[in-house]
Amino acid sequence: MRNFTLMLAAPALLAALVACPGPPGGETTAPQAAVAEPIVNMPLTTASEEARARYMEGLQASDMGRFEDAQAALDAALAADPGFAMAHLVRAFNASSPEDFKHHLKAAGETAAGASESERLFIESVQRGDANDLQGMLELSQQLVELEPDSPRAWLQLAFAQSQMGDQEAARATYATVAETFPGFVPAYAALGNSYLFNEPRDFDKAEQYMQKVVELAPGEQGSYDLLGDAHRAKNRLAEARDAYTRAAELDPDSGSPLQQRGHVNSFLGDWDQARADYDAAAALSDPQIAAGYGTWRALVSVHQGDPAAAIAEFEELIGRADEMGLAAPLSAKIDYLDNIGAIARYHGLFEQAESALERNRTLRMERAAALGGESNQRDAEAALVYQEGLLAARKGDYDQAMTKAEEYMAVVEPNADPERNEPAHEMLGLAHLLKGDYQKAVEHYEQADPDDVYARYHLGLAYEGAGQSDKAQAIFQDVAQHNFNFVGYALVRKDAIAKAG
């Protein structure tokens, strides 16, 4: 089951119009230095020319992955017209925390009554997704495309909905239609590249082709080299990835994003001191809410080094400072840090610390759910806690409790109109069967877990190995060993996957 709120903030949800047509890998004309004003091709309801101008600036920045610039421009648009519904929506896409996202999405809904029908459909489709009604999001996105067939942004929202429903073939076909119809529409290529990088079935050669196309079309944007660096990472060309992120930093020396990307690569290369220096430099350049996330990556360096205790200590120090960091949403930062502590402690058998993190997390998650309001937010909090309880029970050897928690999880998320809603429950069941040595049962459940979750896939590899299916196990270990995209689960299993891959 995908995290819809986080996915909304991914680069390439929206799009920009640039010159220079041509399919990926094909012959192209020389790129222009400047990116044209972003294309919309659907109504924008505001009476303020200042708000419209600032909105277009923010949309351009959002399209190119300059999210702090986008925030500033969109905030200026909303200062000029607080009732500008689409400015609230795009500001939500560029949120720096779940609370920030929810605030602007709610404001978009509240102001949509004065907007056009297509704007209302767009906003409601996003609201349905945020409420875990993915089928509703898909249906409204289809209606939006019918109403605005000439708007690439309507088509991108449809592709996003298709992807969230797990239909990657349909999503890729829709993204490709956008690229063919609007051949200079940069994030259509970026979306295709990201799809082939992160969603099964993956194809890193195609991903690299699309990211190279982005560079050709927008060579002056740091985000282009950020995406190219991602493609190099996926192909395990880490030195080239580091060069691409360095180039991105040169193009935008005031942005911390390229430096934190380079920090990831240095973590994978074992250059621990330089990785920490990159994360520190990125944080110094960034808004406090974004810098708080860079603290997570810095702490994970110790996990890559094989020192989980040091990582937990660093996360605890971050929790202690969260209220003094100048954050708009310290609660979400603390929850993120506790999630990481829990994952690290569970994996390494540090159960006292895992239980402490879970209990503190329970208090904070329920507090946040109450502040956000709504049944969906309450369910999300409950589901996250049950998921962590189930994984902890399995690690502690209480397999019956883990299986009970898996059933409880399915009951909690049953109202969600999401065909993948039970994937985390299958992960819990898979882990319980794996650890008690019932490898075939573990395989059956892990095959129903999130296919795009590398941590779960690594454990599927262990299940295949235990079941005597060595060829399948080795294919997964090879794949995981070269994943090269940082999060706590990957930091925990990367070294072991490399060893098993030989």
PDB file of C-alpha atoms in Angstrom, residues 289-482:
ATOM      1  CA  GLN A 289      11.426  21.496   8.144  1.00  0.00           C
ATOM      2  CA  ILE A 290      13.426  20.096   5.229  1.00  0.00           C
ATOM      3  CA  ALA A 291      16.668  20.154   7.210  1.00  0.00           C
ATOM      4  CA  ALA A 292      14.970  17.977   9.830  1.00  0.00           C
ATOM      5  CA  GLY A 293      14.661  15.280   7.163  1.00  0.00           C
ATOM      6  CA  TYR A 294      18.338  15.556   6.354  1.00  0.00           C
ATOM      7  CA  GLY A 295      18.992  14.711   9.999  1.00  0.00           C
ATOM      8  CA  THR A 296      17.387  11.335   9.297  1.00  0.00           C
ATOM      9  CA  TRP A 297      19.816  10.608   6.470  1.00  0.00           C
ATOM     10  CA  ARG A 298      22.779  11.665   8.598  1.00  0.00           C
ATOM     11  CA  ALA A 299      21.778   9.270  11.377  1.00  0.00           C
ATOM     12  CA  LEU A 300      21.423   6.427   8.853  1.00  0.00           C
ATOM     13  CA  VAL A 301      25.113   6.722   8.004  1.00  0.00           C
ATOM     14  CA  SER A 302      25.769   4.845  11.258  1.00  0.00           C
ATOM     15  CA  VAL A 303      23.376   2.095  10.154  1.00  0.00           C
ATOM     16  CA  HIS A 304      25.343   1.706   6.919  1.00  0.00           C
ATOM     17  CA  GLN A 305      28.515   1.571   9.033  1.00  0.00           C
ATOM     18  CA  GLY A 306      27.064  -1.255  11.095  1.00  0.00           C
ATOM     19  CA  ASP A 307      26.605   0.741  14.306  1.00  0.00           C
ATOM     20  CA  PRO A 308      22.865   0.678  15.092  1.00  0.00           C
ATOM     21  CA  ALA A 309      23.390   1.948  18.639  1.00  0.00           C
ATOM     22  CA  ALA A 310      25.047   5.122  17.338  1.00  0.00           C
ATOM     23  CA  ALA A 311      22.190   5.660  14.879  1.00  0.00           C
ATOM     24  CA  ILE A 312      19.576   5.275  17.612  1.00  0.00           C
ATOM     25  CA  ALA A 313      21.485   7.693  19.836  1.00  0.00           C
ATOM     26  CA  GLU A 314      21.567  10.252  17.017  1.00  0.00           C
ATOM     27  CA  PHE A 315      17.830   9.896  16.422  1.00  0.00           C
ATOM     28  CA  GLU A 316      17.180  10.315  20.152  1.00  0.00           C
ATOM     29  CA  GLU A 317      19.240  13.500  20.098  1.00  0.00           C
ATOM     30  CA  LEU A 318      17.140  14.777  17.182  1.00  0.00           C
ATOM     31  CA  ILE A 319      13.932  14.033  19.096  1.00  0.00           C
ATOM     32  CA  GLY A 320      15.281  15.998  22.043  1.00  0.00           C
ATOM     33  CA  ARG A 321      15.994  19.005  19.817  1.00  0.00           C
ATOM     34  CA  ALA A 322      12.889  18.872  17.628  1.00  0.00           C
ATOM     35  CA  ASP A 323      10.965  21.510  19.576  1.00  0.00           C
ATOM     36  CA  GLU A 324      13.898  23.906  19.234  1.00  0.00           C
ATOM     37  CA  MET A 325      14.555  23.464  15.506  1.00  0.00           C
ATOM     38  CA  GLY A 326      12.088  26.095  14.367  1.00  0.00           C
ATOM     39  CA  LEU A 327       9.854  23.490  12.771  1.00  0.00           C
ATOM     40  CA  ALA A 328       6.309  24.213  11.678  1.00  0.00           C
ATOM     41  CA  ALA A 329       5.461  20.581  12.476  1.00  0.00           C
ATOM     42  CA  PRO A 330       7.797  19.155  15.150  1.00  0.00           C
ATOM     43  CA  LEU A 331       5.287  16.388  15.849  1.00  0.00           C
ATOM     44  CA  SER A 332       5.777  14.831  12.411  1.00  0.00           C
ATOM     45  CA  ALA A 333       9.545  15.078  12.720  1.00  0.00           C
ATOM     46  CA  LYS A 334       9.450  13.224  16.037  1.00  0.00           C
ATOM     47  CA  ILE A 335       7.195  10.536  14.547  1.00  0.00           C
ATOM     48  CA  ASP A 336       9.617  10.040  11.671  1.00  0.00           C
ATOM     49  CA  TYR A 337      12.577   9.744  14.027  1.00  0.00           C
ATOM     50  CA  LEU A 338      10.711   7.231  16.198  1.00  0.00           C
ATOM     51  CA  ASP A 339       9.724   5.196  13.136  1.00  0.00           C
ATOM     52  CA  ASN A 340      13.406   4.915  12.274  1.00  0.00           C
ATOM     53  CA  ILE A 341      14.417   3.991  15.818  1.00  0.00           C
ATOM     54  CA  GLY A 342      11.737   1.301  15.878  1.00  0.00           C
ATOM     55  CA  ALA A 343      12.852  -0.206  12.579  1.00  0.00           C
ATOM     56  CA  ILE A 344      16.524  -0.251  13.578  1.00  0.00           C
ATOM     57  CA  ALA A 345      15.882  -1.638  17.066  1.00  0.00           C
ATOM     58  CA  ARG A 346      13.483  -4.366  15.823  1.00  0.00           C
ATOM     59  CA  TYR A 347      15.908  -5.572  13.177  1.00  0.00           C
ATOM     60  CA  HIS A 348      18.849  -5.755  15.565  1.00  0.00           C
ATOM     61  CA  GLY A 349      16.963  -7.338  18.447  1.00  0.00           C
ATOM     62  CA  LEU A 350      17.119  -4.245  20.670  1.00  0.00           C
ATOM     63  CA  PHE A 351      13.619  -4.912  21.916  1.00  0.00           C
ATOM     64  CA  GLU A 352      13.584  -2.628  24.943  1.00  0.00           C
ATOM     65  CA  GLN A 353      14.415   0.341  22.715  1.00  0.00           C
ATOM     66  CA  ALA A 354      11.933  -0.841  20.080  1.00  0.00           C
ATOM     67  CA  GLU A 355       9.129  -1.038  22.648  1.00  0.00           C
ATOM     68  CA  SER A 356       9.997   2.392  24.062  1.00  0.00           C
ATOM     69  CA  ALA A 357       9.923   3.916  20.572  1.00  0.00           C
ATOM     70  CA  LEU A 358       6.583   2.239  19.822  1.00  0.00           C
ATOM     71  CA  GLU A 359       4.903   3.537  22.973  1.00  0.00           C
ATOM     72  CA  ARG A 360       6.109   7.088  22.412  1.00  0.00           C
ATOM     73  CA  ASN A 361       5.102   6.803  18.765  1.00  0.00           C
ATOM     74  CA  ARG A 362       1.613   5.679  19.794  1.00  0.00           C
ATOM     75  CA  THR A 363       1.091   8.853  21.814  1.00  0.00           C
ATOM     76  CA  LEU A 364       2.364  11.154  19.070  1.00  0.00           C
ATOM     77  CA  ARG A 365       0.547   9.471  16.181  1.00  0.00           C
ATOM     78  CA  MET A 366      -2.789   9.577  17.960  1.00  0.00           C
ATOM     79  CA  GLU A 367      -2.167  13.215  18.911  1.00  0.00           C
ATOM     80  CA  ARG A 368      -1.492  14.074  15.283  1.00  0.00           C
ATOM     81  CA  ALA A 369      -4.528  12.138  14.057  1.00  0.00           C
ATOM     82  CA  ALA A 370      -6.734  14.018  16.515  1.00  0.00           C
ATOM     83  CA  ALA A 371      -5.295  17.347  15.377  1.00  0.00           C
ATOM     84  CA  LEU A 372      -5.812  16.521  11.694  1.00  0.00           C
ATOM     85  CA  GLY A 373      -9.299  15.126  12.275  1.00  0.00           C
ATOM     86  CA  GLY A 374     -11.285  12.728  10.118  1.00  0.00           C
ATOM     87  CA  GLU A 375     -11.764   8.947  10.076  1.00  0.00           C
ATOM     88  CA  SER A 376      -9.111   8.415   7.407  1.00  0.00           C
ATOM     89  CA  ASN A 377      -6.375  10.063   9.464  1.00  0.00           C
ATOM     90  CA  GLN A 378      -7.445   8.039  12.509  1.00  0.00           C
ATOM     91  CA  ARG A 379      -7.271   4.813  10.473  1.00  0.00           C
ATOM     92  CA  ASP A 380      -3.860   5.728   9.094  1.00  0.00           C
ATOM     93  CA  ALA A 381      -2.505   6.226  12.614  1.00  0.00           C
ATOM     94  CA  GLU A 382      -4.024   2.995  13.899  1.00  0.00           C
ATOM     95  CA  ALA A 383      -2.776   1.032  10.888  1.00  0.00           C
ATOM     96  CA  ALA A 384       0.776   2.335  11.267  1.00  0.00           C
ATOM     97  CA  LEU A 385       0.845   1.336  14.928  1.00  0.00           C
ATOM     98  CA  VAL A 386      -0.621  -2.130  14.346  1.00  0.00           C
ATOM     99  CA  TYR A 387       1.915  -2.692  11.569  1.00  0.00           C
ATOM    100  CA  GLN A 388       4.807  -1.851  13.894  1.00  0.00           C
ATOM    101  CA  GLU A 389       3.299  -4.002  16.671  1.00  0.00           C
ATOM    102  CA  GLY A 390       3.063  -6.969  14.316  1.00  0.00           C
ATOM    103  CA  LEU A 391       6.630  -6.681  13.077  1.00  0.00           C
ATOM    104  CA  LEU A 392       7.923  -6.334  16.632  1.00  0.00           C
ATOM    105  CA  ALA A 393       5.964  -9.378  17.791  1.00  0.00           C
ATOM    106  CA  ALA A 394       7.424 -11.442  14.953  1.00  0.00           C
ATOM    107  CA  ARG A 395      10.971 -10.333  15.746  1.00  0.00           C
ATOM    108  CA  LYS A 396      10.446 -11.245  19.396  1.00  0.00           C
ATOM    109  CA  GLY A 397       9.304 -14.745  18.391  1.00  0.00           C
ATOM    110  CA  ASP A 398       5.644 -14.267  19.290  1.00  0.00           C
ATOM    111  CA  TYR A 399       4.400 -15.529  15.944  1.00  0.00           C
ATOM    112  CA  ASP A 400       0.784 -16.007  17.001  1.00  0.00           C
ATOM    113  CA  GLN A 401       0.623 -12.379  18.136  1.00  0.00           C
ATOM    114  CA  ALA A 402       2.165 -11.242  14.851  1.00  0.00           C
ATOM    115  CA  MET A 403      -0.501 -13.125  12.905  1.00  0.00           C
ATOM    116  CA  THR A 404      -3.223 -11.655  15.104  1.00  0.00           C
ATOM    117  CA  LYS A 405      -1.867  -8.188  14.400  1.00  0.00           C
ATOM    118  CA  ALA A 406      -1.934  -8.920  10.667  1.00  0.00           C
ATOM    119  CA  GLU A 407      -5.637  -9.753  10.923  1.00  0.00           C
ATOM    120  CA  GLU A 408      -6.200  -6.622  13.008  1.00  0.00           C
ATOM    121  CA  TYR A 409      -4.417  -4.554  10.370  1.00  0.00           C
ATOM    122  CA  MET A 410      -6.681  -5.864   7.617  1.00  0.00           C
ATOM    123  CA  ALA A 411      -9.723  -5.010   9.713  1.00  0.00           C
ATOM    124  CA  VAL A 412      -8.485  -1.451  10.287  1.00  0.00           C
ATOM    125  CA  VAL A 413      -7.855  -0.721   6.582  1.00  0.00           C
ATOM    126  CA  GLU A 414     -10.877  -2.629   5.256  1.00  0.00           C
ATOM    127  CA  PRO A 415     -12.829   0.616   4.542  1.00  0.00           C
ATOM    128  CA  ASN A 416     -10.041   1.896   2.276  1.00  0.00           C
ATOM    129  CA  ALA A 417     -10.873   1.657  -1.424  1.00  0.00           C
ATOM    130  CA  ASP A 418      -7.331   0.565  -2.199  1.00  0.00           C
ATOM    131  CA  PRO A 419      -6.657  -2.798  -3.881  1.00  0.00           C
ATOM    132  CA  GLU A 420      -3.212  -2.934  -2.230  1.00  0.00           C
ATOM    133  CA  ARG A 421      -4.358  -2.083   1.275  1.00  0.00           C
ATOM    134  CA  ASN A 422      -3.465  -5.515   2.731  1.00  0.00           C
ATOM    135  CA  GLU A 423       0.149  -5.609   1.521  1.00  0.00           C
ATOM    136  CA  PRO A 424       1.605  -4.625   4.932  1.00  0.00           C
ATOM    137  CA  ALA A 425      -0.428  -7.407   6.591  1.00  0.00           C
ATOM    138  CA  HIS A 426       1.112  -9.934   4.212  1.00  0.00           C
ATOM    139  CA  GLU A 427       4.540  -8.545   5.109  1.00  0.00           C
ATOM    140  CA  MET A 428       3.800  -9.190   8.808  1.00  0.00           C
ATOM    141  CA  LEU A 429       2.618 -12.715   8.033  1.00  0.00           C
ATOM    142  CA  GLY A 430       5.600 -13.329   5.801  1.00  0.00           C
ATOM    143  CA  LEU A 431       8.041 -12.268   8.525  1.00  0.00           C
ATOM    144  CA  ALA A 432       6.346 -14.451  11.141  1.00  0.00           C
ATOM    145  CA  HIS A 433       6.513 -17.540   8.908  1.00  0.00           C
ATOM    146  CA  LEU A 434      10.070 -16.734   7.819  1.00  0.00           C
ATOM    147  CA  LEU A 435      11.398 -16.458  11.359  1.00  0.00           C
ATOM    148  CA  LYS A 436       9.704 -19.646  12.525  1.00  0.00           C
ATOM    149  CA  GLY A 437      11.141 -21.529   9.555  1.00  0.00           C
ATOM    150  CA  ASP A 438       7.982 -22.096   7.498  1.00  0.00           C
ATOM    151  CA  TYR A 439       9.616 -20.832   4.332  1.00  0.00           C
ATOM    152  CA  GLN A 440       6.974 -21.807   1.793  1.00  0.00           C
ATOM    153  CA  LYS A 441       4.291 -19.964   3.760  1.00  0.00           C
ATOM    154  CA  ALA A 442       6.649 -17.003   4.026  1.00  0.00           C
ATOM    155  CA  VAL A 443       7.056 -17.010   0.247  1.00  0.00           C
ATOM    156  CA  GLU A 444       3.290 -17.069  -0.262  1.00  0.00           C
ATOM    157  CA  HIS A 445       2.787 -14.010   1.917  1.00  0.00           C
ATOM    158  CA  TYR A 446       5.828 -12.001   0.837  1.00  0.00           C
ATOM    159  CA  GLU A 447       4.745 -12.469  -2.774  1.00  0.00           C
ATOM    160  CA  GLN A 448       1.600 -10.549  -1.778  1.00  0.00           C
ATOM    161  CA  ALA A 449       3.515  -7.766  -0.008  1.00  0.00           C
ATOM    162  CA  ASP A 450       4.476  -4.479  -1.683  1.00  0.00           C
ATOM    163  CA  PRO A 451       6.582  -5.461  -4.723  1.00  0.00           C
ATOM    164  CA  ASP A 452       8.226  -2.030  -4.736  1.00  0.00           C
ATOM    165  CA  ASP A 453       9.390  -2.231  -1.081  1.00  0.00           C
ATOM    166  CA  VAL A 454      13.035  -3.297  -1.201  1.00  0.00           C
ATOM    167  CA  TYR A 455      13.087  -4.254   2.490  1.00  0.00           C
ATOM    168  CA  ALA A 456      10.172  -6.645   1.964  1.00  0.00           C
ATOM    169  CA  ARG A 457      11.753  -7.970  -1.232  1.00  0.00           C
ATOM    170  CA  TYR A 458      14.988  -8.776   0.606  1.00  0.00           C
ATOM    171  CA  HIS A 459      12.988 -10.884   3.038  1.00  0.00           C
ATOM    172  CA  LEU A 460      11.228 -12.566   0.113  1.00  0.00           C
ATOM    173  CA  GLY A 461      14.729 -13.491  -1.035  1.00  0.00           C
ATOM    174  CA  LEU A 462      15.435 -15.026   2.376  1.00  0.00           C
ATOM    175  CA  ALA A 463      12.176 -16.968   2.120  1.00  0.00           C
ATOM    176  CA  TYR A 464      13.088 -18.275  -1.335  1.00  0.00           C
ATOM    177  CA  GLU A 465      16.524 -19.237  -0.017  1.00  0.00           C
ATOM    178  CA  GLY A 466      15.011 -21.148   2.890  1.00  0.00           C
ATOM    179  CA  ALA A 467      12.544 -22.880   0.565  1.00  0.00           C
ATOM    180  CA  GLY A 468      15.383 -24.088  -1.648  1.00  0.00           C
ATOM    181  CA  GLN A 469      14.582 -21.773  -4.564  1.00  0.00           C
ATOM    182  CA  SER A 470      18.130 -20.489  -4.847  1.00  0.00           C
ATOM    183  CA  ASP A 471      17.837 -19.003  -8.342  1.00  0.00           C
ATOM    184  CA  LYS A 472      14.937 -16.767  -7.307  1.00  0.00           C
ATOM    185  CA  ALA A 473      16.713 -15.854  -4.079  1.00  0.00           C
ATOM    186  CA  GLN A 474      19.899 -14.854  -5.870  1.00  0.00           C
ATOM    187  CA  ALA A 475      18.021 -12.699  -8.374  1.00  0.00           C
ATOM    188  CA  ILE A 476      16.438 -10.764  -5.510  1.00  0.00           C
ATOM    189  CA  PHE A 477      19.708 -10.419  -3.575  1.00  0.00           C
ATOM    190  CA  GLN A 478      21.433  -9.064  -6.685  1.00  0.00           C
ATOM    191  CA  ASP A 479      18.612  -6.596  -7.226  1.00  0.00           C
ATOM    192  CA  VAL A 480      18.517  -5.398  -3.619  1.00  0.00           C
ATOM    193  CA  ALA A 481      22.300  -5.104  -3.402  1.00  0.00           C
ATOM    194  CA  GLN A 482      22.248  -2.537  -6.211  1.00  0.00           C
TER     195      GLN A 482
END
